[in-house]
CSV table of C-alpha atoms in Angstrom, one decimal:
chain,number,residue,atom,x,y,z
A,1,UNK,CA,-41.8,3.3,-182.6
A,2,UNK,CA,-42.8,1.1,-179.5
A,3,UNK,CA,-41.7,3.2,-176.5
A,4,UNK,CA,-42.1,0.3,-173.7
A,5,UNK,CA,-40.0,-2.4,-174.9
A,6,UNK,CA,-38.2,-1.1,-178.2
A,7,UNK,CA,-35.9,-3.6,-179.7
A,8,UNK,CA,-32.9,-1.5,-180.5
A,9,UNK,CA,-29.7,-2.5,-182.4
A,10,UNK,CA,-26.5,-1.5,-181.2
A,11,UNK,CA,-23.6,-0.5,-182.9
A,12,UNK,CA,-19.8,-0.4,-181.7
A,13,UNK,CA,-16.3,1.1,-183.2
A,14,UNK,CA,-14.9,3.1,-181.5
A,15,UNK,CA,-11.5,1.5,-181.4
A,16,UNK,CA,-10.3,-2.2,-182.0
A,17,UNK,CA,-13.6,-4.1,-182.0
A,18,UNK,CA,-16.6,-4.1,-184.0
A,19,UNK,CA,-19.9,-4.7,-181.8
A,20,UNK,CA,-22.9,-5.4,-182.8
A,21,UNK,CA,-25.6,-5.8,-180.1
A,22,UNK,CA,-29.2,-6.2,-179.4
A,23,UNK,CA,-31.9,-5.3,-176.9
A,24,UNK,CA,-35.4,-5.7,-176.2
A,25,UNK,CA,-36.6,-2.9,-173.8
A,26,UNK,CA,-33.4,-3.9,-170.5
A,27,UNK,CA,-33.1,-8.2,-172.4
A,28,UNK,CA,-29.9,-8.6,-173.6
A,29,UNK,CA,-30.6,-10.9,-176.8
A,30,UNK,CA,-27.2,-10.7,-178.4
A,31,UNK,CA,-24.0,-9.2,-178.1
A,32,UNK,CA,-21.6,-9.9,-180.8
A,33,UNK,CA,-17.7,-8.8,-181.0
A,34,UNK,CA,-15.3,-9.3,-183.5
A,35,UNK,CA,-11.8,-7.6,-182.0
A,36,UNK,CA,-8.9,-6.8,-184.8
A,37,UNK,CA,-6.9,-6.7,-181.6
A,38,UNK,CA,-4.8,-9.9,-182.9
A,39,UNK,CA,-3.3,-7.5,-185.8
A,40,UNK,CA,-1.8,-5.0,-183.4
A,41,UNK,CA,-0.2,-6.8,-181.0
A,42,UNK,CA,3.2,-6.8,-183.2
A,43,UNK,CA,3.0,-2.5,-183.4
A,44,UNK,CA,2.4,-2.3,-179.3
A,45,UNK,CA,-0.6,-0.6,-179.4
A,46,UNK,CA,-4.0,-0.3,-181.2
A,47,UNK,CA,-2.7,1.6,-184.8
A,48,UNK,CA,-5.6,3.3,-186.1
A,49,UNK,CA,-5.7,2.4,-189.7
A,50,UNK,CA,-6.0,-1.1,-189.3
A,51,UNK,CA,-8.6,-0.6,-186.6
A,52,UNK,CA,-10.6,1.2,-189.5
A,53,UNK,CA,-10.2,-1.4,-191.7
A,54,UNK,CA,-10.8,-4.7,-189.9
A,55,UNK,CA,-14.2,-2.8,-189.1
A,56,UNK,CA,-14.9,-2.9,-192.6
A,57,UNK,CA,-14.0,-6.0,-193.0
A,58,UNK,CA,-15.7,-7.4,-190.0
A,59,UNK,CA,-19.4,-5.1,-189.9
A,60,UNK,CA,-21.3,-6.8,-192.2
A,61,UNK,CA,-20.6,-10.3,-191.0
A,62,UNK,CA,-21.0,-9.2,-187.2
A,63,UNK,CA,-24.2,-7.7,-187.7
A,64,UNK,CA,-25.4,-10.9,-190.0
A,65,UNK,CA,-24.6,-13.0,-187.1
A,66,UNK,CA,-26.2,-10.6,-184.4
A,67,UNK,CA,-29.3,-10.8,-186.3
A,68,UNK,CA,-29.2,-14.3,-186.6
A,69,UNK,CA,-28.3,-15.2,-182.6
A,70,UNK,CA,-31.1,-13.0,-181.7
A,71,UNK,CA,-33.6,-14.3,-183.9
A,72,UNK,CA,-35.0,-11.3,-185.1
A,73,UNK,CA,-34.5,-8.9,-188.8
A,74,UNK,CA,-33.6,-5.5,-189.1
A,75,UNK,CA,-37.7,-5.2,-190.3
A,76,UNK,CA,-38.4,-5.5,-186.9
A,77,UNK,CA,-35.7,-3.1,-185.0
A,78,UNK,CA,-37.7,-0.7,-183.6
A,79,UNK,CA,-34.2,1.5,-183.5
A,80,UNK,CA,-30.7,2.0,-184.2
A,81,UNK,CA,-28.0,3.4,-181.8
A,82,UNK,CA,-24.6,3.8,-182.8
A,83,UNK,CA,-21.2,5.2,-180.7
A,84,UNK,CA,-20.6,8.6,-182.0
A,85,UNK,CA,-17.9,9.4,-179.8
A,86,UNK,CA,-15.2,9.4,-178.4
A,87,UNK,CA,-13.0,7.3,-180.1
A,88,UNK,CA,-10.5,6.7,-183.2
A,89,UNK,CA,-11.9,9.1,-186.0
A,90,UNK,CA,-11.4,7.0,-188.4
A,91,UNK,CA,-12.8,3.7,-186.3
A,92,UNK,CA,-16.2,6.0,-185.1
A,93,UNK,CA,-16.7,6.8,-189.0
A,94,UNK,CA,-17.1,3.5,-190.2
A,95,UNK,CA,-19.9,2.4,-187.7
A,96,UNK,CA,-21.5,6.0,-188.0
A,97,UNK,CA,-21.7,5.6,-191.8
A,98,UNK,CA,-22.8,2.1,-191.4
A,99,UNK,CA,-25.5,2.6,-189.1
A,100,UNK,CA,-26.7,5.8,-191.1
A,101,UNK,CA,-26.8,3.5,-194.2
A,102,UNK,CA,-28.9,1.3,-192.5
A,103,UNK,CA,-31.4,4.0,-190.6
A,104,UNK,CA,-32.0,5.3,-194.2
A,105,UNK,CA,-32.5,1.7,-195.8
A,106,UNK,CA,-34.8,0.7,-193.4
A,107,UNK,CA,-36.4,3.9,-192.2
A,108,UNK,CA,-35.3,3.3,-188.6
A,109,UNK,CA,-34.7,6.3,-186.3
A,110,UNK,CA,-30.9,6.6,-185.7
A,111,UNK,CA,-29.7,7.3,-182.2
A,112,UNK,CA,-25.9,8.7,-181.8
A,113,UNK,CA,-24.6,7.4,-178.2
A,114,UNK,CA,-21.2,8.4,-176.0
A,115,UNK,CA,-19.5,5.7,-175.8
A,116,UNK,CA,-18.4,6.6,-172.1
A,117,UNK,CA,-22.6,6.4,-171.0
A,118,UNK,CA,-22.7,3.8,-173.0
A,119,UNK,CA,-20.3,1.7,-170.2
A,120,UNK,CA,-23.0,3.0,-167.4
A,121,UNK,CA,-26.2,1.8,-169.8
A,122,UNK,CA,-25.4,-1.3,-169.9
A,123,UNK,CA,-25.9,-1.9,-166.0
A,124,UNK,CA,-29.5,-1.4,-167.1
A,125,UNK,CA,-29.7,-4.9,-168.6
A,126,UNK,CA,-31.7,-7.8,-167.1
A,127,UNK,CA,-29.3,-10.0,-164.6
A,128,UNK,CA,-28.0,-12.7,-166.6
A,129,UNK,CA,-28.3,-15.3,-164.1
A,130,UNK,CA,-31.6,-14.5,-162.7
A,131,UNK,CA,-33.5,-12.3,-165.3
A,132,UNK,CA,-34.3,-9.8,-162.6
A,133,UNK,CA,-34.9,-6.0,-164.3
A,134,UNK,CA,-32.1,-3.9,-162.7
A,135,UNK,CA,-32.5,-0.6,-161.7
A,136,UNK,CA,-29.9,2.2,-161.5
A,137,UNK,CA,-29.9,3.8,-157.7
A,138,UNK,CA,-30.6,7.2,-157.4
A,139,UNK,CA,-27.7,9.5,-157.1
A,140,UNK,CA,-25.4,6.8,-159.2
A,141,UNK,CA,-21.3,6.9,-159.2
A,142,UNK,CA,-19.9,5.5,-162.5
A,143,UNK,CA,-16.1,4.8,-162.6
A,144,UNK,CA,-14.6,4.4,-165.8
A,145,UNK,CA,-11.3,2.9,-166.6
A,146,UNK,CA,-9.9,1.7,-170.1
A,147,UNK,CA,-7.1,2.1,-172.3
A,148,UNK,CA,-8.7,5.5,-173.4
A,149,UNK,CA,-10.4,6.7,-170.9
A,150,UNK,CA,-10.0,7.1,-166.7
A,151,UNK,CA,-13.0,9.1,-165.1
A,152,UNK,CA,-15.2,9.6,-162.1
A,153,UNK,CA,-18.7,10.5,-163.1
A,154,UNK,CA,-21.9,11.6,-161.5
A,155,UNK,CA,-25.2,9.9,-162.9
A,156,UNK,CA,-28.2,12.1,-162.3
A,157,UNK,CA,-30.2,10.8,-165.3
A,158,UNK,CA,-28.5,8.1,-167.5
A,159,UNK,CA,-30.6,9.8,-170.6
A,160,UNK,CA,-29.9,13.3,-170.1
A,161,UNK,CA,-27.8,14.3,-166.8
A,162,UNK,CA,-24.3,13.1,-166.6
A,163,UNK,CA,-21.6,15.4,-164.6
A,164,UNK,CA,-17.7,14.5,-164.8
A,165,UNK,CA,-16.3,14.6,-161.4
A,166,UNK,CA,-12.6,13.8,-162.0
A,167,UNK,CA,-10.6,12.3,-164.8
A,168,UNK,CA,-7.1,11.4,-166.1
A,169,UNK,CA,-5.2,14.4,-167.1
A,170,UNK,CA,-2.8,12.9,-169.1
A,171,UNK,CA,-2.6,8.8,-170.1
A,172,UNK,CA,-5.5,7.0,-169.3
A,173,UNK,CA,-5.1,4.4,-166.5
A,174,UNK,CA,-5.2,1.3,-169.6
A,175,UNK,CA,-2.9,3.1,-172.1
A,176,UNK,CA,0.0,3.4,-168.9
A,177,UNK,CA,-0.3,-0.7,-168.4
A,178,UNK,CA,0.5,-0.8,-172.1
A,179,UNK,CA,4.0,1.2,-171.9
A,180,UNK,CA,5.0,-0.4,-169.0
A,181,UNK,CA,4.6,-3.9,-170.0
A,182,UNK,CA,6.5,-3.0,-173.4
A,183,UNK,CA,8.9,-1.5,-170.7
A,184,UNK,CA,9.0,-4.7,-169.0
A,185,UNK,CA,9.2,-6.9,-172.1
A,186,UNK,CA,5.7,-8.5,-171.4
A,187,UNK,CA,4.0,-7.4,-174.6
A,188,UNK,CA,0.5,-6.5,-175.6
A,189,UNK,CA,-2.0,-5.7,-174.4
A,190,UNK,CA,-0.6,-5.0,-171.3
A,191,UNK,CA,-3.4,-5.6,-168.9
A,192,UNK,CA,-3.9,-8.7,-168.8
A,193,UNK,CA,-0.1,-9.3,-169.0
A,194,UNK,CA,1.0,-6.9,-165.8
A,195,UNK,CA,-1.9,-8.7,-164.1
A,196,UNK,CA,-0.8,-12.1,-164.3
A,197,UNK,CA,2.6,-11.2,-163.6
A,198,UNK,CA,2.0,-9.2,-160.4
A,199,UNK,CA,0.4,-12.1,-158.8
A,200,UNK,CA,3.8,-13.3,-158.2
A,201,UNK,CA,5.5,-10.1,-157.0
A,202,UNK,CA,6.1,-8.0,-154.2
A,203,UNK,CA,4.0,-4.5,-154.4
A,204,UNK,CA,5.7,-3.2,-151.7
A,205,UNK,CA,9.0,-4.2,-153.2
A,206,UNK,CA,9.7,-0.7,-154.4
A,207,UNK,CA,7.2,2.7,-154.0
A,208,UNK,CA,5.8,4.2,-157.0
A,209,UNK,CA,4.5,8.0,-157.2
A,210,UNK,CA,1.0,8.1,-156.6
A,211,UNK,CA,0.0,11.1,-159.3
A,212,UNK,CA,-1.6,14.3,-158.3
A,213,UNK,CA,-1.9,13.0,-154.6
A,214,UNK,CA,-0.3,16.2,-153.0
A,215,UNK,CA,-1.5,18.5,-150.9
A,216,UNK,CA,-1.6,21.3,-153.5
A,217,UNK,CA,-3.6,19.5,-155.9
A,218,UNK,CA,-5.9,17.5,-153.4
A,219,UNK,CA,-6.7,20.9,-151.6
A,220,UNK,CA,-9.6,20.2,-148.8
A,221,UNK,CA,-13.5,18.9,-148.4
A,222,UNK,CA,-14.1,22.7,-147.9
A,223,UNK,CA,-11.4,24.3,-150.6
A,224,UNK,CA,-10.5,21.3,-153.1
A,225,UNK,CA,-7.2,21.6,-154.9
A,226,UNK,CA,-7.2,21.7,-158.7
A,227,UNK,CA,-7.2,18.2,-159.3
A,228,UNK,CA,-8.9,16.6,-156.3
A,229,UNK,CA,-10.2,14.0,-158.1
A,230,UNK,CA,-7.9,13.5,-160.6
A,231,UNK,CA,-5.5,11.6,-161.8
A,232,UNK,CA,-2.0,11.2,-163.8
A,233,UNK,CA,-0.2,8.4,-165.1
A,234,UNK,CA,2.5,9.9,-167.4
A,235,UNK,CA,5.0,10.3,-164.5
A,236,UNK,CA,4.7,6.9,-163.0
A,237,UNK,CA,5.3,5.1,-166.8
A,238,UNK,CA,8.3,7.5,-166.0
A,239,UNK,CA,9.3,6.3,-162.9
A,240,UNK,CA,8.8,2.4,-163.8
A,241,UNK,CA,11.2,3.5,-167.0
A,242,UNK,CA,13.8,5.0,-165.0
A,243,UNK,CA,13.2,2.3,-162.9
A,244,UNK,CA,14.6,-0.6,-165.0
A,245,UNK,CA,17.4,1.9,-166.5
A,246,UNK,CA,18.9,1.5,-162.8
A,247,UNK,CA,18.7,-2.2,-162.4
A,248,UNK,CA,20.3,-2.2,-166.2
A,249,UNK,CA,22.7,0.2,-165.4
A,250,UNK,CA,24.2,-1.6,-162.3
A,251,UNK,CA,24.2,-5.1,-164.3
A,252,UNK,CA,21.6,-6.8,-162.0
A,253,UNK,CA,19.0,-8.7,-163.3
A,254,UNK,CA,15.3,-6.8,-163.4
A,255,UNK,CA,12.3,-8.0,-161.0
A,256,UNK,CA,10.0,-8.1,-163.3
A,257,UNK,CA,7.1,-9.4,-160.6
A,258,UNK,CA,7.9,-7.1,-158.4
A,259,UNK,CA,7.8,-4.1,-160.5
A,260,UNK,CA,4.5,-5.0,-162.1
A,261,UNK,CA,3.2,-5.8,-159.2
A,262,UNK,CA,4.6,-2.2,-157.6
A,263,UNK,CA,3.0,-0.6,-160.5
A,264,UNK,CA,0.2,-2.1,-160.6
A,265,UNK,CA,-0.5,-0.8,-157.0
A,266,UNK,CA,0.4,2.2,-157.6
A,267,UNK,CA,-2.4,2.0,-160.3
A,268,UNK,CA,-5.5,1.1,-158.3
A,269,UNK,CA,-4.4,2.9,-155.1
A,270,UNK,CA,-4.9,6.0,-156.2
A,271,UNK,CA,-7.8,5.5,-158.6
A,272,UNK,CA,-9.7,3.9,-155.9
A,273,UNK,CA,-8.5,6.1,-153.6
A,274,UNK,CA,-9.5,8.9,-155.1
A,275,UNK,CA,-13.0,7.3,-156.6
A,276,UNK,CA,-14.1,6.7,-153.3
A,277,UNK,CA,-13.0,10.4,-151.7
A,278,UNK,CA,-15.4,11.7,-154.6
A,279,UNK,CA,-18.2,9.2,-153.9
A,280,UNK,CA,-18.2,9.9,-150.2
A,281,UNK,CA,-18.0,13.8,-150.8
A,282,UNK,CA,-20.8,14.2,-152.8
A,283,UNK,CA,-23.2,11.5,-151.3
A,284,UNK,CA,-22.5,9.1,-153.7
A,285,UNK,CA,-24.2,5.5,-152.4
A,286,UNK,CA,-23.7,3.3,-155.5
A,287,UNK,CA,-20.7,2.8,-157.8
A,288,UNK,CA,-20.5,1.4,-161.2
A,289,UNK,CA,-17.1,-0.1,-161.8
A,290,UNK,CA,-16.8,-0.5,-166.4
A,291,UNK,CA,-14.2,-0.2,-169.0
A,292,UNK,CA,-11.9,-3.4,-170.0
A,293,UNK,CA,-9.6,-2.3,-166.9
A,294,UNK,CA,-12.4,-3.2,-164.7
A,295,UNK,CA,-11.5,-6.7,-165.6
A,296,UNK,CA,-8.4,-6.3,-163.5
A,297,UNK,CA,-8.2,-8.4,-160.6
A,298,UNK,CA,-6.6,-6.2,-158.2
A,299,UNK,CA,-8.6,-3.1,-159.1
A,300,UNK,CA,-11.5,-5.1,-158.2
A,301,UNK,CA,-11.0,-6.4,-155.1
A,302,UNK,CA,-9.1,-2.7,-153.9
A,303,UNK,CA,-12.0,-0.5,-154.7
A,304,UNK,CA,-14.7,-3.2,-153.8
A,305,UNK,CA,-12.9,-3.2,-150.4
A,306,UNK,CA,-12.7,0.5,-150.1
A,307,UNK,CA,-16.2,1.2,-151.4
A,308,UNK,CA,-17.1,-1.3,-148.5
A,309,UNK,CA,-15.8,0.1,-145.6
A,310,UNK,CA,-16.9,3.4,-147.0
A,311,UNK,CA,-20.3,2.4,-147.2
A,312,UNK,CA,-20.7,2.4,-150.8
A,313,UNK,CA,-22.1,-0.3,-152.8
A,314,UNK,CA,-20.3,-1.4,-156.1
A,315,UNK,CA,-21.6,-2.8,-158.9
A,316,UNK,CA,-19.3,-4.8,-161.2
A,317,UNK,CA,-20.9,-5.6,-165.0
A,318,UNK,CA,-20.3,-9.1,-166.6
A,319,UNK,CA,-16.8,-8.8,-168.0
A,320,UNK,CA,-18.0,-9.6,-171.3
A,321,UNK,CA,-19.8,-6.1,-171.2
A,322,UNK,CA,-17.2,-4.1,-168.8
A,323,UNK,CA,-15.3,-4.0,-172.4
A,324,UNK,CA,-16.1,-2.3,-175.6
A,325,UNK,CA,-19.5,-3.9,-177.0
A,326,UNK,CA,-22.2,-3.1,-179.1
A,327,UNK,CA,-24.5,-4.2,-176.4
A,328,UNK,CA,-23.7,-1.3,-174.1
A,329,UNK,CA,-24.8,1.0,-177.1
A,330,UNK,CA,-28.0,-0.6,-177.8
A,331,UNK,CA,-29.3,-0.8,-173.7
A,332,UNK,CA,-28.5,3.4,-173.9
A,333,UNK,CA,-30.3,3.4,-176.9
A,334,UNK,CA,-33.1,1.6,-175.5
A,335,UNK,CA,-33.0,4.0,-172.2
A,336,UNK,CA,-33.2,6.8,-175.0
A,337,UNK,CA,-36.2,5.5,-176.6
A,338,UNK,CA,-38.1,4.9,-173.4
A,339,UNK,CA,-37.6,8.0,-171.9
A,340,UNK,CA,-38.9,9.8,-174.9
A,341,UNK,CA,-35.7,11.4,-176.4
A,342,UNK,CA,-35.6,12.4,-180.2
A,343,UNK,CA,-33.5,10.4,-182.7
A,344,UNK,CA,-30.3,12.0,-184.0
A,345,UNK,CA,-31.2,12.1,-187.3
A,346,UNK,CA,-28.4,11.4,-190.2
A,347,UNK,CA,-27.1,14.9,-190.3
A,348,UNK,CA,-24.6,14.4,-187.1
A,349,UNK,CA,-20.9,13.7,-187.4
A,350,UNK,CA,-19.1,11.1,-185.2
A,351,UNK,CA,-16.6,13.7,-182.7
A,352,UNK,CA,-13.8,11.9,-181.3
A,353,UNK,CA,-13.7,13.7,-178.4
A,354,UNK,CA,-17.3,14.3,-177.2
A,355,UNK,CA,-17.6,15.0,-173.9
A,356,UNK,CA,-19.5,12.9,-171.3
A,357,UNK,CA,-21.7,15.1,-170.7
A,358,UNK,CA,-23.5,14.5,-174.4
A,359,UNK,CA,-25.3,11.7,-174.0
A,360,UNK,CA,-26.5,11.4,-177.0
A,361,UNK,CA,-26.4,14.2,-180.4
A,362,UNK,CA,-29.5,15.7,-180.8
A,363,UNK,CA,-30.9,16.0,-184.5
């Protein structure tokens, strides 16, 4: 197996789209997606079955056409990295079993990935635009925000050291845009949706609870509440519910602007908020914004502002690979390789709830 530059294939499903990427050594050659997210949009939300299905459907073609945009055949993958978690059960088993089929086909070592390092790998990758190798700083802050996922992590080694700092304790930061834009009527999936509205609204129009931000859970530098760097959505999709019941209730028409736009602040003040009170605290220098909610525009330009006057430098990935891809998968894989790790092996089992702290399964 060529440790310097391996060419690794990348495999992606841990929810609504099926990725299928490839690397040599930190190139990106290819990163192909097909999303099943059309055929949920009706239900309101991702339904699990269907996600499992359209990856059947749409593996073998996505890989076909990775191979072919890259140039290259699965004869000369050096190796094969797949997301073993977290994720939908049934999604994660049908690009584990995929990707086993193929390690055993071909005789390729298999390496099972956590999807969550997976979103810090891929700032590994050569700079599209200049094709400068990028390096991950020393003592690296990775925030995490997606419709599954919220979370503040420490990156001592990206193959092998990853601490959680903080994360959502209830609905992840992505899933709460989703019931409040079916709340407000603006459909799914509700990101992009509350976005575009709440350019047009007021956010300080009405104040929105700010989740675990009291004293008792923030605690102090010195004695740190229970949930200093955490964070809670459920009761603000509350609030924005009860909300609209009042405006309803009283016959007046509902602001939909301005209550997106109120959420939506709500949202990234206290996720960037509380990001950058864990980065400064434990001498965190460098931030790596990922997840699909990293394409948000206001959550962008919040915590780039606050990681700037903190004295923090953030580093935003290409949106194309902020979201779920097999690219991300493939550039830790390739990390993996480099650094020496063993492959997995085809005795794991995908766990939908794998803790970030796995970076990879070991055989």
């Amino acid at each position: 197996m060529n440790r310097t530059q391996p060419l690794v294939l990348g495999i992606e499903s841990s929810c609504d789209e099926t990725g299928v990427g490839i690397v040599r050594g930190t190139t990106l050659l290819t990163n192909t997606v097909s999303s099943s997210m059309d055929e949920h949009v009706r239900f309101g939300g991702v339904i699990p079955e269907i996600a499992s299905r359209a990856h059947l459907d749409a593996f073998v073609p996505t890989l076909e056409q990775a191979l072919a945009d890259a140039g290259v055949t699965l004869d000369e993958v050096d190796a094969i990295a797949v997301t073993s978690g977290p994720g939908l059960a049934g999604a994660l088993m049908v690009g584990v079993c995929a990707a086993k089929a193929l390690a055993v086909a071909t005789g390729k070592p298999l390496f099972a990935i956590n999807h969550l390092v997976a979103h810090v790998g891929v700032g590994l990758l050569d700079d599209r635009a200049t094709g400068r190798r990028q390096e991950l700083p020393e003592n690296l802050g990775a925030l995490l925000v997606s419709g599954g996922h919220t979370e503040i992590l420490r990156i001592n080694s990206i193959t092998s050291d990853v601490q959680l700092l903080g994360s959502t304790i209830d609905d992840a930061a992505g899933e709460a845009y989703d019931k409040v834009a079916r709340i407000l009527g603006l459909g799914y999936p509700g990101g992009p949706a509350i976005d575009k509205v709440a350019r047009t609204g007021n956010p300080k129009a009405i104040r929105f609870p700010r989740g675990l931000s009291q004293p008792k859970y923030m605690g102090t530098a010195d004695e740190p509440g229970p949930h200093r760097y955490d964070w809670s959505f459920s009761g603000l999709k509350t609030a924005v519910a009860r909300c609209v019941e009042q405006f309803e209730a009283r016959g007046e028409e509902i602001p939909v602007a301005d209550i997106a736009a109120a959420f939506q602040e709500a949202v990234v003040d206290v996720i960037s908020s509380k990001a950058v009170l864990a980065c400064r605290e434990h001498g965190i220098k460098d931030v790596l914004l990922g997840g699909g909610v990293a394409a948000n525009s206001r959550l962008r330009e919040l915590t780039g502002q606050r990681c700037a006057s903190a004295g923090i430098r953030l580093h935003v990935p290409p949106l194309d690979l902020c979201t779920d891809n097999g690219a991300m998968v493939a550039a830790l894989g390739a990390q993996l390789v480099m650094a020496g790790a063993d492959p997995s092996g085809i005795g794991f089992a995908p766990d939908s709830s794998m803790p970030v702290t796995s970076v990879s399964l070991p055989a």
